[in-house]
Amino acid sequence: MTEIIVVTSGKGGVGKTTTSASVACGLARRGKRVAVIDFDIGLRNLDLIMGCERRVVYDFVNVIQGDCTLKQALIRDKRLETLHVLAASQTRDKDALTAEGVRRVLDELIADGFDYIVCDSPAGIEKGAHLAMYYADRAVVVVNPEVSSVRDSDRILGLLASKTQRAEQGNGGVKEHLLLTRYNPRRVASGEMMSVDDVKEILGLDVIGVVPESPDVLAASNSGVPVILNDESDASLAYDDAVARLLGENLPLRFLEEPKRGFFARMFGG
Amino acid sequence: MGLLALFRRTPSSASVAKERLRIIVAQERSARGSPDYLPLLRRELLQVIHKYVNVDPDAVQINLGQEEGHEVLELSVALPEKTRA
């Protein structure tokens, strides 16, 4: 059984691609066969975050238009052998992506026996975002604890509940999860930032992960190594927990509170 | 923020954000299910009413609600107060 997961948010810059890359790596690290697809036609970026930008020969649109086979376009990850990346096209023609074409590519991946297909949605609610979510079984809605991100997420939840194949066919709809990123426990404690519970209450959704704000995320994208692979980072552990929860494990949320600093650390800074 | 802020008890900005979001999200969710023709219906009804009574455009409210499994179209028109000579 292949499961199709869309990583979406509405608002841009909240961490969809970072999340797609880390979730895909996390699943692959657990032995699953994973394909991660960049749906952001015209603004390819997943390849950079995955660190395979120089190995892109063919892209998603090439496959849809029959310029190459799917096998030729899939880039095998150098670190995890069960992980494959399908890059977005750099074409400016947004109509290059068609529902029928996307369906064909997904069907071929399913026939090939992939366990998970992770669809990295573009920001917004246009065609690319629509097609990224259309065939999904599950959705990871990435949200920052900030007003515009939360509002846009709610808009996306509305679309997931109406403009997806599962919603149209009425077979249970898409299973939705919240993933909070850029969470700053210190600012939550001082009342400057909404808490996990606040966001959960407003959107009425279960939380699959809370990723603390961390300099490691930028360092990871700088180097093209998804942050989940940096075992020393809290962000990595938080993503790994989220992947475990996606696979059905029941883990408590971590990193919701500021780490306690010892007396000396506070006195001398550390 | 100084010492005075401790006594003034202004709500934290996070709770202001939460309150604002709660209201706007509820409002947008209630509008989500409604059919696209509602604004047009509202405008045309207003034109008809206008032939007989001079009402304020904001005085016509249209709501689509659910009641015991039925969809109910609720129309309320606030008539202007009669000014008698």
GROMACS .gro file of N, CA, C and O in nm, chain A residues 146-148 150-151 154-155 157-159 190-194 197-198 201-204, chain B residues 1 11-29 32:
model
  168
  146GLU      N    1   0.183   3.215   1.436
  146GLU     CA    2   0.179   3.356   1.396
  146GLU      C    3   0.049   3.376   1.318
  146GLU      O    4   0.005   3.284   1.247
  147VAL      N    5  -0.014   3.493   1.330
  147VAL     CA    6  -0.152   3.509   1.281
  147VAL      C    7  -0.174   3.474   1.133
  147VAL      O    8  -0.267   3.402   1.100
  148SER      N    9  -0.089   3.525   1.043
  148SER     CA   10  -0.118   3.503   0.902
  148SER      C   11  -0.100   3.356   0.864
  148SER      O   12  -0.176   3.302   0.783
  150VAL      N   13  -0.149   3.096   1.061
  150VAL     CA   14  -0.261   3.018   1.116
  150VAL      C   15  -0.387   3.038   1.032
  150VAL      O   16  -0.457   2.942   0.997
  151ARG      N   17  -0.412   3.163   0.993
  151ARG     CA   18  -0.530   3.189   0.912
  151ARG      C   19  -0.522   3.118   0.777
  151ARG      O   20  -0.617   3.056   0.731
  154ASP      N   21  -0.592   2.754   0.795
  154ASP     CA   22  -0.733   2.722   0.805
  154ASP      C   23  -0.798   2.720   0.667
  154ASP      O   24  -0.886   2.639   0.638
  155ARG      N   25  -0.752   2.811   0.582
  155ARG     CA   26  -0.801   2.816   0.445
  155ARG      C   27  -0.764   2.685   0.374
  155ARG      O   28  -0.846   2.628   0.302
  157LEU      N   29  -0.710   2.400   0.515
  157LEU     CA   30  -0.791   2.292   0.572
  157LEU      C   31  -0.927   2.286   0.502
  157LEU      O   32  -0.980   2.178   0.475
  158GLY      N   33  -0.980   2.405   0.469
  158GLY     CA   34  -1.107   2.411   0.396
  158GLY      C   35  -1.094   2.346   0.259
  158GLY      O   36  -1.183   2.275   0.213
  159LEU      N   37  -0.981   2.371   0.193
  159LEU     CA   38  -0.960   2.314   0.059
  159LEU      C   39  -0.938   2.162   0.067
  159LEU      O   40  -0.988   2.087  -0.016
  190SER      N   41   0.680   3.392   2.761
  190SER     CA   42   0.665   3.533   2.797
  190SER      C   43   0.540   3.595   2.733
  190SER      O   44   0.518   3.716   2.743
  191GLY      N   45   0.458   3.513   2.666
  191GLY     CA   46   0.332   3.565   2.613
  191GLY      C   47   0.346   3.641   2.482
  191GLY      O   48   0.255   3.712   2.440
  192GLU      N   49   0.460   3.625   2.417
  192GLU     CA   50   0.480   3.694   2.289
  192GLU      C   51   0.443   3.607   2.171
  192GLU      O   52   0.439   3.653   2.058
  193MET      N   53   0.426   3.477   2.196
  193MET     CA   54   0.399   3.384   2.086
  193MET      C   55   0.289   3.288   2.127
  193MET      O   56   0.286   3.245   2.243
  194MET      N   57   0.200   3.256   2.034
  194MET     CA   58   0.094   3.162   2.065
  194MET      C   59   0.154   3.024   2.095
  194MET      O   60   0.254   2.985   2.035
  197ASP      N   61  -0.101   2.475   2.221
  197ASP     CA   62  -0.242   2.456   2.256
  197ASP      C   63  -0.331   2.563   2.194
  197ASP      O   64  -0.443   2.535   2.153
  198ASP      N   65  -0.279   2.687   2.188
  198ASP     CA   66  -0.356   2.794   2.125
  198ASP      C   67  -0.386   2.759   1.979
  198ASP      O   68  -0.501   2.767   1.933
  201GLU      N   69  -0.619   2.472   1.938
  201GLU     CA   70  -0.757   2.508   1.970
  201GLU      C   71  -0.823   2.585   1.855
  201GLU      O   72  -0.937   2.561   1.820
  202ILE      N   73  -0.748   2.678   1.796
  202ILE     CA   74  -0.804   2.758   1.688
  202ILE      C   75  -0.834   2.671   1.566
  202ILE      O   76  -0.940   2.681   1.505
  203LEU      N   77  -0.742   2.583   1.531
  203LEU     CA   78  -0.758   2.505   1.410
  203LEU      C   79  -0.829   2.372   1.434
  203LEU      O   80  -0.879   2.309   1.339
  204GLY      N   81  -0.837   2.329   1.558
  204GLY     CA   82  -0.908   2.205   1.591
  204GLY      C   83  -0.850   2.082   1.525
  204GLY      O   84  -0.922   2.004   1.462
  271MET      N   85   0.863   4.817   2.815
  271MET     CA   86   0.786   4.769   2.929
  271MET      C   87   0.862   4.792   3.059
  271MET      O   88   0.972   4.745   3.076
  281PRO      N   89  -0.327   4.253   2.821
  281PRO     CA   90  -0.318   4.114   2.778
  281PRO      C   91  -0.192   4.094   2.693
  281PRO      O   92  -0.146   4.186   2.626
  282SER      N   93  -0.135   3.975   2.699
  282SER     CA   94  -0.015   3.948   2.621
  282SER      C   95  -0.050   3.951   2.472
  282SER      O   96  -0.165   3.930   2.434
  283SER      N   97   0.050   3.981   2.390
  283SER     CA   98   0.021   3.989   2.246
  283SER      C   99  -0.022   3.853   2.192
  283SER      O  100  -0.100   3.845   2.099
  284ALA      N  101   0.026   3.745   2.252
  284ALA     CA  102  -0.015   3.612   2.207
  284ALA      C  103  -0.164   3.590   2.230
  284ALA      O  104  -0.233   3.533   2.145
  285SER      N  105  -0.216   3.639   2.343
  285SER     CA  106  -0.358   3.616   2.368
  285SER      C  107  -0.444   3.706   2.280
  285SER      O  108  -0.555   3.669   2.242
  286VAL      N  109  -0.389   3.823   2.244
  286VAL     CA  110  -0.461   3.909   2.148
  286VAL      C  111  -0.467   3.837   2.013
  286VAL      O  112  -0.572   3.831   1.948
  287ALA      N  113  -0.355   3.780   1.971
  287ALA     CA  114  -0.350   3.707   1.844
  287ALA      C  115  -0.451   3.594   1.843
  287ALA      O  116  -0.526   3.575   1.747
  288LYS      N  117  -0.455   3.521   1.954
  288LYS     CA  118  -0.545   3.406   1.962
  288LYS      C  119  -0.691   3.449   1.950
  288LYS      O  120  -0.769   3.388   1.877
  289GLU      N  121  -0.724   3.556   2.020
  289GLU     CA  122  -0.862   3.605   2.018
  289GLU      C  123  -0.901   3.651   1.878
  289GLU      O  124  -1.009   3.620   1.828
  290ARG      N  125  -0.812   3.728   1.816
  290ARG     CA  126  -0.841   3.777   1.679
  290ARG      C  127  -0.859   3.660   1.583
  290ARG      O  128  -0.949   3.659   1.501
  291LEU      N  129  -0.771   3.561   1.595
  291LEU     CA  130  -0.779   3.447   1.505
  291LEU      C  131  -0.906   3.367   1.528
  291LEU      O  132  -0.969   3.320   1.434
  292ARG      N  133  -0.943   3.353   1.655
  292ARG     CA  134  -1.062   3.275   1.684
  292ARG      C  135  -1.183   3.334   1.614
  292ARG      O  136  -1.265   3.263   1.557
  293ILE      N  137  -1.191   3.465   1.616
  293ILE     CA  138  -1.307   3.531   1.554
  293ILE      C  139  -1.303   3.521   1.402
  293ILE      O  140  -1.399   3.478   1.338
  294ILE      N  141  -1.188   3.554   1.344
  294ILE     CA  142  -1.182   3.556   1.197
  294ILE      C  143  -1.194   3.415   1.139
  294ILE      O  144  -1.260   3.394   1.037
  295VAL      N  145  -1.135   3.317   1.207
  295VAL     CA  146  -1.143   3.180   1.157
  295VAL      C  147  -1.287   3.129   1.163
  295VAL      O  148  -1.338   3.069   1.069
  296ALA      N  149  -1.356   3.160   1.273
  296ALA     CA  150  -1.496   3.117   1.285
  296ALA      C  151  -1.580   3.181   1.175
  296ALA      O  152  -1.663   3.116   1.111
  297GLN      N  153  -1.554   3.309   1.150
  297GLN     CA  154  -1.630   3.382   1.048
  297GLN      C  155  -1.604   3.323   0.909
  297GLN      O  156  -1.697   3.301   0.831
  298GLU      N  157  -1.476   3.297   0.880
  298GLU     CA  158  -1.443   3.245   0.747
  298GLU      C  159  -1.494   3.102   0.729
  298GLU      O  160  -1.530   3.062   0.620
  299ARG      N  161  -1.495   3.026   0.837
  299ARG     CA  162  -1.548   2.890   0.826
  299ARG      C  163  -1.697   2.890   0.798
  299ARG      O  164  -1.746   2.808   0.723
  302ARG      N  165  -1.761   2.955   0.443
  302ARG     CA  166  -1.699   2.860   0.350
  302ARG      C  167  -1.800   2.772   0.276
  302ARG      O  168  -1.790   2.751   0.158
   0.00000   0.00000   0.00000
